[in-house]
Every structure is written in C-alpha cells, then in structure tokens.
Amino acid sequence: MQPSIKFKTSTLPLLIAFALPFLVSLSPSASAQPPPGALWYNGDYADGGGNANQIDGDGCDFLPTAQTYDDFTVGPFGWNVTEIFSDNFLDNFCYSSGGVIIGAVWEIRQGVSTNNPGVQIAQGFTVTPVVTATGRSCGTYCVEDRVEVQGLNFFLSPGTYHLNVTPILNGKAAASNSITTGTDCVGTPCGNNGNAFENVPNAAYWVPVNGDFAMGIVGTVNNNPQLVVGAAVKQGWKIPLPINGESGIEDRSGQPGGTYTITMTFNENIASVARASASCGKVASTSIDGATLTINLTKVSASCNASHMTVTANDVKDSAGINLGTACLTVGLLLGDVNGDGVVDSPDLDIVNSQIWQPTNGENFRSDINNDGLISASDVRIVTQQQGTRLP
C-alpha cells in the first residue's frame, strides 16, 4: 500500500491524549546518518538528551504522549519531496516482550508559533513504513529505529516549515522521537536552533519545546520554473495563499465593485502570460514585475462569499521563452473570518473588538474588513452580520 497524501484541510489522527517529555539513560553507539538524497536532516541522537513525540502501544498507558514538530528551511528554488522520516526510540520496558512499529502518520505545517498551529501544507499516513535499526540502544528492551515514509511526490515552495512524523505502534511499547544537537546534520537549521513545538489536543496546545529532534526530508531541489507563493492584497497588506494544503482565506471586503488583487510569485522572472481567469468575477488587468504576476479582479459577486475561488494564469513564459504551463491558486472567500479558521464566529468578533479604533497596520490588517484604514464599528458590524458563515 502506498502512503496516503492529502492536500486539503483535515485532522491528523488523534493518537495522543496528554504530554510531558521524559528522560531516559541511553547508550551512545552507531551513527544513524541521513538517507541518500536528504535535503534536511536535523542530526543524530545527542548523548544524554531526552525524547519527545511520545506514542503508546497497548501496554504502557501511564507514559505521556505528544506530537513534536521541528522546523526546516526550503531554499530559493523549492523542493520536490519524495520521503519524510524520523528517528525514534522504541521502549519495551513495561513488559519482557515488546511491540513493533506498524505505521506512521505525518504532517507539514507553515506559520507555526506559540498557541498557533499555522497552516497545514501536507499530511498523510502509511501502514507500510520502512523501519530500520540505527544501532543505538537504551537497555535490554530499548532500541532506536528510523521510520521512513517513502513514495511521496509533492512540492514545497521556499520558506520555513515544521515537520512531524509519528510512528503507529502495536504491542507493549512506547516510541519517542530522539533529541539531537546536529551531529551528521544536513540543510538548515542544523539541530541547533530550538524552534520545535509540541501539540496535544485538549492539553498542551502548540507550546515551545526546548530542544531539536532527529527527523528529516528526502527529495530533489527544483530546477524548473515553478509557482512558489501567492497572496491576496488589499491596501498593500498581503494574506499568503499557499500553493499546497489549506487555501489561504481572504476575509476583507471586495466592495465597491467586487475588486480583489491576487499575486503569483515564481522562482524566476517571467516575461508574459497569455491569459488569466477566475472562477468568480472577471479579470480587469494583469501586470508583471520581475518574478511576480499581479491579477486584478473585478465584479466578484457577494454570492461567492463562503466559497473557494480559483485564479488561473495560462501559458506563463519566463524570460528565456520557456512555457511554465498553467499556474493556479485557490482563495477562500469568507467575509469577517479574521483569524482565518474557516468560520466566522465569536473569536473573530473578539479580535476586532479588541483592536477597535486602531489604524490599520501590518499586525491588525485582517480586522479592517471594509479596507478604510481604520478598525471601527463598521468592521464590528460586518463581522456580527456574518456570524455562522463558513467555508465548505
């Protein structure tokens, strides 16, 4: 069975209940080293360190469980990802006979920060991971295994992301992601920046973790012309539009005239575009500035609210005359969804009320629903009127 990959809003399987990292005494030994073709590997296990990303089998329910996300940086041309992996200690100390790793779930997110899950870019699961021993152990019933999810095929545009790879267990065991300080690391950051997060539904919600963890990505650097990022622009303020995963959400009004501006930025300068279109509204004009194509829309109807709009550029050519083909972006239109979670509700209203009478700036611009440069009672009224609307 091939790994499953989903590029849409979904919930990673809830294999976790509560979380606290724990320490174990480990015996240093062999070097795991990254697989061939690794674009990023945070490094081998650090002697004397602890573990996180706890997942129980069916016998050690007293052990803590958690999902750990660590950051990596994709270079200027983007990556074609074929595999993700993590190093994990499989600890069978509860019983004399242990368990095994029978699967793995994984997720890549962007924009993660304290108490903020960011945006899901890609996720999936497999019941056929490649599991190999690294040669390290932590006692009679504890060994370190590398869990690899292979057969993937998706593109990551330049930027910073967070990766989680969680093993699925069967038997009397618990697994924990090995901590690292960067030995044998590849790419950036190199197991030394402490920008990891731990997530436990109904408990520790996206909290920073003091450490770096042994996981990584295999693939190739993209050398072909490629759309790398998009944005919805109002009054100069940009809402990112990812090319994979969950769509970005434009919560600001297009009135008067149903006007929206969408930008597409490529990994190299472009020279021309044959035509552009949108699934709602009409293209009023296009312009090119280096690697960025700007598409100005008009007559985007109010009936398109609470739906996804697709903006397409056809026959885009670079400065060498190479045809890049078709570039598409999906925009979630949801008036008043200030926090971008796909539904207009009381948290959105609370955000606008907390910023009322502030001039629009780079931190609060999503609350300026009517785009007049000031967060006011008019914006509060719009969000109030839209309560309960959501994206499909």
XYZ file of N, CA, C and O in Angstrom, residues 87-269:
732
model
N 13.835 9.537 13.573
C 14.497 8.537 14.409
C 13.764 8.468 15.741
O 13.532 9.508 16.377
N 13.407 7.249 16.171
C 12.586 7.083 17.371
C 13.113 5.936 18.226
O 13.460 4.868 17.710
N 13.132 6.137 19.561
C 13.459 5.053 20.479
C 12.197 4.261 20.787
O 11.204 4.822 21.240
N 12.242 2.970 20.511
C 11.140 2.062 20.806
C 11.455 1.405 22.143
O 12.377 0.604 22.253
N 10.686 1.751 23.162
C 10.979 1.333 24.540
C 9.956 0.301 24.988
O 8.770 0.591 25.098
N 10.421 -0.927 25.243
C 9.556 -2.029 25.653
C 9.736 -2.380 27.130
O 9.534 -3.516 27.536
N 10.121 -1.395 27.954
C 10.488 -1.728 29.326
C 9.303 -2.135 30.189
O 9.483 -2.654 31.286
N 8.079 -1.914 29.742
C 6.923 -2.283 30.563
C 6.771 -3.799 30.670
O 6.279 -4.311 31.670
N 7.159 -4.519 29.621
C 6.959 -5.957 29.581
C 8.204 -6.621 29.010
O 9.029 -5.987 28.353
N 8.341 -7.875 29.211
C 9.506 -8.590 28.710
C 9.449 -8.819 27.211
O 10.463 -9.069 26.576
N 8.266 -8.765 26.632
C 8.133 -8.878 25.177
C 7.568 -7.569 24.652
O 6.652 -7.005 25.241
N 8.108 -7.085 23.557
C 7.793 -5.729 23.138
C 6.877 -5.630 21.950
O 6.352 -6.614 21.447
N 6.721 -4.376 21.501
C 5.855 -4.085 20.378
C 6.658 -3.736 19.140
O 7.890 -3.754 19.137
N 5.964 -3.406 18.080
C 6.595 -3.079 16.816
C 5.915 -1.846 16.220
O 4.778 -1.509 16.553
N 6.631 -1.177 15.318
C 6.077 -0.049 14.577
C 5.352 -0.590 13.350
O 5.952 -1.289 12.532
N 4.072 -0.307 13.242
C 3.265 -0.856 12.143
C 2.748 0.214 11.189
O 2.039 -0.090 10.235
N 3.100 1.475 11.418
C 2.633 2.541 10.544
C 3.215 3.872 10.979
O 4.002 3.947 11.927
N 2.834 4.925 10.281
C 3.279 6.265 10.641
C 2.299 7.282 10.083
O 1.747 7.106 8.994
N 2.060 8.331 10.860
C 1.322 9.493 10.379
C 2.288 10.665 10.350
O 3.240 10.718 11.133
N 2.055 11.610 9.441
C 2.977 12.736 9.314
C 2.232 13.979 8.864
O 1.122 13.914 8.334
N 2.873 15.113 9.098
C 2.244 16.381 8.744
C 3.327 17.438 8.575
O 4.320 17.455 9.302
N 3.138 18.335 7.609
C 3.979 19.513 7.425
C 3.093 20.746 7.530
O 2.044 20.825 6.887
N 3.514 21.700 8.377
C 2.743 22.923 8.587
C 3.648 24.129 8.376
O 4.874 24.058 8.503
N 3.039 25.266 8.093
C 3.780 26.509 7.921
C 3.143 27.588 8.791
O 1.932 27.604 8.988
N 3.976 28.487 9.323
C 3.471 29.578 10.159
C 3.188 29.184 11.584
O 2.434 29.867 12.280
N 3.781 28.089 12.082
C 3.551 27.643 13.453
C 4.225 28.601 14.437
O 5.360 29.042 14.230
N 3.536 28.924 15.512
C 4.098 29.721 16.599
C 3.387 29.324 17.883
O 2.495 28.465 17.872
N 3.729 29.920 19.001
C 3.138 29.555 20.281
C 1.619 29.703 20.249
O 1.091 30.757 19.880
N 0.918 28.628 20.576
C -0.552 28.572 20.594
C -1.177 28.784 19.223
O -2.371 29.089 19.114
N -0.386 28.598 18.166
C -0.875 28.829 16.808
C -0.420 27.691 15.900
O 0.779 27.514 15.680
N -1.360 26.894 15.357
C -0.982 25.752 14.520
C -0.534 26.124 13.123
O -0.062 25.262 12.378
N -0.666 27.395 12.725
C -0.321 27.781 11.370
C -1.236 27.142 10.346
O -2.413 26.881 10.611
N -0.693 26.838 9.172
C -1.467 26.286 8.048
C -0.912 24.921 7.677
O 0.298 24.747 7.540
N -1.795 23.952 7.517
C -1.383 22.618 7.087
C -1.042 22.649 5.601
O -1.849 23.068 4.775
N 0.167 22.187 5.258
C 0.621 22.169 3.876
C 0.465 20.781 3.261
O 0.070 20.634 2.107
N 0.799 19.756 4.003
C 0.674 18.377 3.516
C 0.585 17.444 4.703
O 1.116 17.731 5.779
N -0.101 16.310 4.541
C -0.174 15.307 5.600
C -0.563 13.972 4.991
O -1.057 13.894 3.873
N -0.326 12.914 5.730
C -0.697 11.602 5.244
C -0.384 10.524 6.261
O -0.026 10.813 7.405
N -0.545 9.269 5.847
C -0.244 8.139 6.714
C 0.132 6.945 5.841
O -0.150 6.907 4.644
N 0.789 5.983 6.428
C 1.107 4.753 5.740
C 1.087 3.601 6.735
O 1.394 3.788 7.914
N 0.694 2.430 6.260
C 0.789 1.216 7.074
C 1.986 0.387 6.633
O 2.172 -0.729 7.110
N 2.792 0.948 5.738
C 3.985 0.224 5.277
C 5.217 1.123 5.351
O 5.893 1.352 4.342
N 5.536 1.654 6.529
C 6.760 2.450 6.623
C 7.987 1.546 6.518
O 7.911 0.348 6.805
N 9.099 2.124 6.115
C 10.369 1.402 6.133
C 11.003 1.645 7.495
O 11.310 2.782 7.852
N 11.184 0.580 8.271
C 11.710 0.696 9.631
C 13.063 -0.006 9.689
O 13.160 -1.211 9.398
N 14.113 0.735 10.036
C 15.454 0.161 10.128
C 16.100 0.564 11.442
O 15.880 1.679 11.935
N 16.899 -0.323 12.008
C 17.600 -0.041 13.255
C 18.799 0.857 12.989
O 19.512 0.684 11.995
N 19.029 1.835 13.884
C 20.182 2.719 13.742
C 21.415 2.175 14.453
O 22.514 2.677 14.248
N 21.238 1.161 15.300
C 22.345 0.613 16.053
C 22.472 1.140 17.459
O 23.336 0.720 18.218
N 21.593 2.065 17.840
C 21.631 2.593 19.195
C 20.651 1.835 20.083
O 19.626 1.347 19.612
N 20.957 1.801 21.378
C 20.044 1.163 22.322
C 20.060 1.921 23.629
O 20.922 2.762 23.879
N 19.051 1.652 24.452
C 18.980 2.282 25.776
C 18.668 1.225 26.827
O 17.938 1.478 27.773
N 19.181 0.043 26.647
C 18.936 -1.040 27.596
C 18.420 -2.271 26.883
O 18.317 -2.329 25.652
N 18.039 -3.268 27.673
C 17.638 -4.566 27.134
C 16.450 -4.463 26.196
O 16.389 -5.135 25.170
N 15.495 -3.613 26.543
C 14.255 -3.569 25.773
C 14.060 -2.220 25.078
O 12.935 -1.768 24.893
N 15.144 -1.563 24.694
C 15.002 -0.248 24.065
C 16.000 -0.092 22.929
O 17.213 -0.196 23.146
N 15.509 0.160 21.734
C 16.364 0.368 20.571
C 15.851 1.564 19.779
O 14.677 1.939 19.858
N 16.742 2.175 18.989
C 16.352 3.288 18.133
C 16.132 2.786 16.711
O 16.989 2.110 16.145
N 14.980 3.131 16.157
C 14.653 2.784 14.779
C 14.431 4.056 13.976
O 13.934 5.062 14.503
N 14.771 3.991 12.698
C 14.403 5.064 11.773
C 13.118 4.657 11.065
O 13.003 3.549 10.532
N 12.143 5.558 11.043
C 10.853 5.318 10.398
C 10.783 6.207 9.163
O 10.789 7.440 9.268
N 10.721 5.596 7.984
C 10.719 6.332 6.729
C 9.380 6.141 6.007
O 8.916 5.014 5.827
N 8.778 7.252 5.591
C 7.580 7.222 4.748
C 8.030 7.571 3.344
O 8.379 8.729 3.052
N 8.043 6.588 2.463
C 8.573 6.759 1.116
C 7.441 6.845 0.091
O 6.269 6.700 0.420
N 7.816 7.087 -1.166
C 6.835 7.124 -2.247
C 6.009 8.384 -2.307
O 4.934 8.399 -2.912
N 6.484 9.472 -1.687
C 5.753 10.733 -1.723
C 6.098 11.506 -2.990
O 7.115 11.252 -3.641
N 5.282 12.480 -3.329
C 5.537 13.290 -4.520
C 4.761 14.594 -4.401
O 3.617 14.690 -4.821
N 5.392 15.603 -3.790
C 4.768 16.921 -3.724
C 5.849 17.984 -3.644
O 7.019 17.701 -3.350
N 5.452 19.219 -3.908
C 6.400 20.332 -3.994
C 6.226 21.256 -2.793
O 5.112 21.567 -2.386
N 7.357 21.696 -2.234
C 7.364 22.714 -1.184
C 8.041 23.966 -1.733
O 9.181 23.909 -2.204
N 7.350 25.085 -1.679
C 7.937 26.342 -2.128
C 8.922 26.863 -1.085
O 8.939 26.397 0.062
N 9.774 27.807 -1.426
C 10.738 28.344 -0.465
C 10.054 28.884 0.785
O 8.965 29.468 0.715
N 10.690 28.679 1.929
C 10.133 29.162 3.186
C 10.492 28.261 4.349
O 11.265 27.310 4.218
N 9.902 28.558 5.509
C 10.137 27.800 6.735
C 8.908 26.964 7.060
O 7.776 27.455 6.985
N 9.116 25.699 7.430
C 8.048 24.758 7.719
C 8.355 24.022 9.019
O 9.476 24.060 9.527
N 7.341 23.302 9.544
C 7.537 22.390 10.679
C 7.038 20.998 10.283
O 5.967 20.856 9.694
N 7.849 19.983 10.616
C 7.539 18.599 10.277
C 7.259 17.783 11.529
O 7.933 17.936 12.551
N 6.265 16.908 11.438
C 6.002 15.892 12.467
C 5.924 14.526 11.786
O 5.263 14.383 10.750
N 6.615 13.529 12.338
C 6.495 12.143 11.890
C 6.263 11.293 13.134
O 7.125 11.208 14.001
N 5.091 10.684 13.241
C 4.701 9.944 14.434
C 4.496 8.469 14.105
O 3.656 8.138 13.268
N 5.244 7.556 14.740
C 5.050 6.123 14.490
C 3.747 5.615 15.097
O 3.282 6.120 16.125
N 3.156 4.611 14.452
C 1.992 3.905 14.985
C 2.479 2.560 15.500
O 3.190 1.841 14.800
N 2.089 2.213 16.734
C 2.639 1.030 17.393
C 1.606 -0.066 17.580
O 0.406 0.174 17.650
N 2.133 -1.286 17.702
C 1.333 -2.438 18.091
C 2.140 -3.215 19.126
O 3.294 -3.555 18.899
N 1.528 -3.498 20.255
C 2.238 -4.264 21.277
C 2.574 -3.430 22.491
O 2.136 -2.304 22.655
N 3.389 -4.005 23.376
C 3.689 -3.406 24.663
C 4.892 -2.477 24.526
O 6.030 -2.859 24.801
N 4.666 -1.249 24.075
C 5.788 -0.376 23.793
C 5.356 1.082 23.790
O 4.173 1.407 23.772
N 6.348 1.950 23.817
C 6.148 3.377 23.600
C 7.285 3.867 22.718
O 8.408 3.375 22.808
N 7.005 4.818 21.836
C 8.033 5.357 20.954
C 8.227 6.836 21.237
O 7.281 7.538 21.606
N 9.464 7.303 21.078
C 9.765 8.704 21.341
C 10.810 9.202 20.367
O 11.795 8.519 20.081
N 10.578 10.409 19.827
C 11.469 11.000 18.840
C 12.793 11.395 19.507
O 12.806 12.081 20.522
N 13.920 10.966 18.939
C 15.233 11.227 19.525
C 15.590 12.708 19.468
O 15.367 13.378 18.455
N 16.183 13.202 20.535
C 16.653 14.579 20.572
C 18.031 14.650 19.926
O 18.764 13.659 19.870
N 18.390 15.818 19.370
C 19.661 15.953 18.660
C 20.272 17.316 18.908
O 19.577 18.266 19.292
N 21.579 17.412 18.674
C 22.261 18.708 18.662
C 22.927 18.954 17.318
O 23.718 19.873 17.167
N 22.646 18.106 16.320
C 23.078 18.392 14.964
C 24.170 17.531 14.383
O 24.608 17.786 13.252
N 24.621 16.477 15.078
C 25.648 15.600 14.513
C 25.153 14.965 13.213
O 24.043 14.432 13.170
N 25.973 15.022 12.153
C 25.635 14.483 10.832
C 24.435 15.179 10.201
O 23.757 14.611 9.329
N 24.178 16.415 10.605
C 23.002 17.119 10.079
C 23.220 17.557 8.633
O 24.342 17.640 8.145
N 22.108 17.828 7.943
C 22.105 18.287 6.562
C 21.103 19.428 6.454
O 20.020 19.378 7.046
N 21.411 20.458 5.675
C 20.469 21.545 5.463
C 20.383 22.477 6.650
O 21.241 22.475 7.542
N 19.340 23.290 6.688
C 19.160 24.267 7.763
C 17.720 24.258 8.246
O 16.807 23.993 7.469
N 17.523 24.594 9.548
C 18.550 24.698 10.577
C 19.134 23.325 10.889
O 18.535 22.302 10.553
N 20.256 23.303 11.580
C 21.040 22.080 11.711
C 21.033 21.570 13.151
O 22.080 21.450 13.788
N 19.859 21.292 13.692
C 19.751 20.699 15.016
C 20.258 21.579 16.131
O 20.742 21.076 17.146
N 20.121 22.903 15.977
C 20.706 23.774 16.992
C 19.956 25.082 17.226
O 20.519 26.023 17.777
N 18.694 25.155 16.803
C 18.007 26.438 16.974
C 16.833 26.388 17.955
O 16.241 27.416 18.266
N 16.454 25.215 18.450
C 15.434 25.116 19.490
C 14.082 25.683 19.112
O 13.375 26.224 19.955
N 13.690 25.517 17.852
C 12.407 26.074 17.401
C 11.383 24.970 17.162
O 10.697 24.950 16.149
N 11.296 24.033 18.098
C 10.329 22.934 17.996
C 9.087 23.249 18.815
O 9.123 24.060 19.751
N 7.988 22.573 18.462
C 6.727 22.754 19.182
C 6.114 21.394 19.482
O 6.327 20.420 18.754
N 5.345 21.354 20.554
C 4.642 20.147 20.965
C 3.152 20.432 20.957
O 2.711 21.477 21.446
N 2.385 19.512 20.400
C 0.939 19.687 20.345
C 0.234 18.485 20.940
O 0.526 17.341 20.582
N -0.687 18.752 21.859
C -1.505 17.708 22.453
C -2.938 18.229 22.526
O -3.219 19.141 23.294
N -3.852 17.712 21.708
C -5.244 18.166 21.778
C -5.793 18.058 23.195
O -5.546 17.082 23.899
N -6.481 19.103 23.622
C -7.118 19.188 24.945
C -6.110 19.266 26.077
O -6.459 19.072 27.244
N -4.836 19.560 25.761
C -3.834 19.695 26.819
C -2.845 20.770 26.394
O -3.209 21.927 26.275
N -1.576 20.383 26.169
C -0.550 21.339 25.756
C -0.755 21.685 24.285
O -0.458 20.882 23.408
N -1.251 22.880 23.999
C -1.652 23.257 22.643
C -0.565 24.104 22.003
O -0.393 25.268 22.310
N 0.239 23.509 21.106
C 1.276 24.202 20.361
C 2.161 25.035 21.277
O 2.194 26.264 21.206
N 2.865 24.340 22.167
C 3.771 25.003 23.100
C 5.214 24.754 22.674
O 5.545 23.691 22.139
N 6.114 25.728 22.888
C 7.521 25.531 22.505
C 8.163 24.398 23.289
O 7.849 24.169 24.455
N 9.068 23.660 22.641
C 9.825 22.589 23.265
C 11.301 22.974 23.237
O 11.816 23.392 22.197
N 11.959 22.849 24.363
C 13.364 23.215 24.440
C 14.233 22.086 23.910
O 14.687 21.212 24.645
N 14.444 22.074 22.607
C 15.251 21.016 22.005
C 15.073 20.952 20.507
O 14.276 21.690 19.925
N 15.844 20.085 19.887
C 15.735 19.791 18.462
C 15.656 18.279 18.296
O 16.233 17.532 19.105
N 14.989 17.802 17.246
C 14.630 16.395 17.161
C 15.042 15.781 15.831
O 15.036 16.433 14.785
N 15.416 14.494 15.901
C 16.019 13.798 14.770
C 14.950 13.405 13.755
O 14.294 12.365 13.898
N 14.784 14.216 12.730
C 13.844 13.939 11.652
C 14.363 14.614 10.393
O 15.312 15.406 10.460
N 13.765 14.312 9.249
C 14.286 14.903 8.037
C 13.430 14.668 6.808
O 12.373 14.034 6.872
N 13.925 15.172 5.675
C 13.210 15.144 4.401
C 14.167 14.749 3.293
O 15.308 15.222 3.230
N 13.691 13.883 2.396
C 14.451 13.435 1.232
C 13.740 13.924 -0.027
O 12.503 13.936 -0.092
N 14.499 14.324 -1.026
C 13.900 14.762 -2.276
C 14.939 15.352 -3.197
O 16.127 15.058 -3.090
N 14.499 16.229 -4.081
C 15.392 16.908 -5.013
C 15.089 18.397 -5.015
O 13.957 18.818 -4.752
N 16.108 19.185 -5.304
C 15.919 20.630 -5.449
C 15.282 20.902 -6.798
O 15.706 20.351 -7.826
N 14.238 21.706 -6.803
C 13.544 22.003 -8.047
C 14.367 22.961 -8.902
O 14.736 24.039 -8.463
N 14.650 22.550 -10.125
C 15.399 23.404 -11.045
C 14.545 23.908 -12.200
O 15.055 24.549 -13.111
N 13.247 23.599 -12.178
C 12.348 24.030 -13.246
C 11.577 25.275 -12.816
O 11.369 25.514 -11.627
N 11.121 26.066 -13.764
C 10.272 27.211 -13.414
C 9.055 26.745 -12.625
O 8.426 25.748 -12.965
N 8.707 27.458 -11.569
C 7.675 26.970 -10.653
C 7.001 28.138 -9.948
O 7.650 29.106 -9.548
N 5.671 28.060 -9.806
C 4.954 28.972 -8.922
C 5.310 28.611 -7.486
O 5.187 27.451 -7.089
N 5.761 29.592 -6.704
C 6.221 29.268 -5.355
C 5.331 29.843 -4.255
O 5.269 29.283 -3.156
N 4.636 30.946 -4.516
C 3.802 31.509 -3.460
C 2.785 32.464 -4.078
O 3.006 33.015 -5.158
N 1.666 32.631 -3.392
C 0.656 33.580 -3.833
C 0.223 34.470 -2.690
O 0.577 34.244 -1.530
N -0.552 35.505 -3.001
C -1.049 36.400 -1.953
C -2.320 37.093 -2.430
O -2.512 37.314 -3.633
N -3.190 37.432 -1.468
C -4.332 38.307 -1.709
C -3.986 39.659 -1.098
O -3.601 39.736 0.076
N -4.084 40.724 -1.892
C -3.576 42.033 -1.480
C -4.713 43.045 -1.391
O -5.527 43.167 -2.311
N -4.754 43.775 -0.270
C -5.681 44.891 -0.091
C -4.922 46.026 0.580
O -4.304 45.835 1.640
N -4.946 47.209 -0.030
C -4.280 48.376 0.541
C -2.816 48.091 0.876
O -2.259 48.632 1.832
N -2.196 47.209 0.112
C -0.794 46.888 0.333
C -0.543 45.770 1.327
O 0.589 45.287 1.445
N -1.579 45.336 2.068
C -1.414 44.283 3.075
C -1.741 42.939 2.451
O -2.773 42.762 1.812
N -0.845 41.957 2.655
C -0.934 40.677 1.958
C -1.355 39.541 2.888
O -0.813 39.393 3.981
N -2.297 38.712 2.411
C -2.641 37.446 3.061
C -2.037 36.332 2.210
O -2.336 36.219 1.020
N -1.138 35.501 2.779
C -0.497 34.440 1.985
C -1.512 33.434 1.450
O -2.494 33.092 2.125
N -1.262 32.960 0.238
C -2.082 31.929 -0.393
C -1.175 30.752 -0.710
O -0.462 30.763 -1.724
N -1.154 29.704 0.133
C -0.290 28.545 -0.124
C -0.671 27.856 -1.423
O -1.839 27.838 -1.825
N 0.324 27.268 -2.091
C 0.038 26.530 -3.324
C -0.297 25.077 -3.028
O -0.797 24.368 -3.893
N -0.018 24.605 -1.807
C -0.400 23.264 -1.357
C -1.233 23.401 -0.091
O -1.217 24.426 0.574
N -1.918 22.332 0.260
C -2.594 22.275 1.566
C -3.819 23.165 1.636
O -4.512 23.425 0.648
N -4.088 23.670 2.841
C -5.255 24.501 3.071
C -5.143 25.804 2.282
O -4.066 26.398 2.200
N -6.248 26.264 1.722
C -6.226 27.526 0.986
C -6.122 28.689 1.963
O -6.597 28.620 3.098
N -5.476 29.763 1.508
C -5.500 30.989 2.291
C -6.891 31.594 2.268
O -7.663 31.363 1.320
N -7.243 32.360 3.284
C -8.601 32.905 3.398
C -8.552 34.428 3.360
O -7.889 35.066 4.180
N -9.255 35.010 2.390
C -9.417 36.453 2.277
C -10.697 36.853 3.000
O -11.800 36.492 2.587
N -10.537 37.561 4.123
C -11.695 37.916 4.950
C -12.145 39.348 4.730
O -13.151 39.784 5.306
N -11.434 40.108 3.880
C -11.743 41.523 3.692
C -12.691 41.731 2.509
O -12.704 40.953 1.561
N -13.457 42.784 2.566
C -14.483 43.042 1.566
C -13.882 43.416 0.218
O -12.832 44.065 0.144
N -14.576 43.033 -0.858
C -14.197 43.439 -2.201
C -14.967 44.648 -2.691
O -14.780 45.092 -3.829
N -15.826 45.167 -1.852
C -16.665 46.292 -2.260
C -15.912 47.623 -2.088
O -15.058 47.744 -1.208
N -16.237 48.619 -2.937
C -17.234 48.555 -4.021
C -16.662 47.897 -5.270
O -15.462 47.925 -5.499
N -17.540 47.280 -6.014
C -17.176 46.744 -7.318
C -16.676 45.320 -7.322
O -16.343 44.789 -8.386
N -16.616 44.696 -6.159
C -16.135 43.315 -6.115
C -14.698 43.194 -6.587
O -14.367 42.299 -7.372
N -13.815 44.077 -6.094
C -12.436 44.108 -6.559
C -11.502 43.348 -5.612
O -11.565 43.502 -4.392
N -10.637 42.537 -6.203
C -9.616 41.799 -5.456
C -8.333 41.803 -6.272
O -8.374 41.837 -7.518
N -7.211 41.751 -5.579
C -5.912 41.662 -6.229
C -5.204 40.399 -5.759
O -5.032 40.189 -4.549
N -4.807 39.571 -6.714
C -4.113 38.317 -6.420
C -2.724 38.378 -7.060
O -2.592 38.769 -8.231
N -1.705 37.998 -6.306
C -0.355 37.933 -6.871
C 0.132 36.496 -6.897
O -0.172 35.700 -6.007
N 0.878 36.173 -7.955
C 1.551 34.886 -8.096
C 3.047 35.160 -8.255
O 3.436 35.904 -9.162
N 3.853 34.588 -7.386
C 5.296 34.788 -7.469
C 5.977 33.477 -7.839
O 5.728 32.439 -7.210
N 6.825 33.530 -8.859
C 7.513 32.360 -9.383
C 8.966 32.346 -8.910
O 9.441 33.307 -8.296
N 9.661 31.261 -9.184
C 11.046 31.141 -8.724
C 12.049 31.790 -9.675
O 13.254 31.667 -9.483
N 11.555 32.453 -10.706
C 12.412 33.206 -11.617
C 11.554 34.253 -12.313
O 10.321 34.222 -12.253
N 12.206 35.212 -12.958
C 11.476 36.265 -13.657
C 10.628 35.692 -14.786
O 11.028 34.726 -15.446
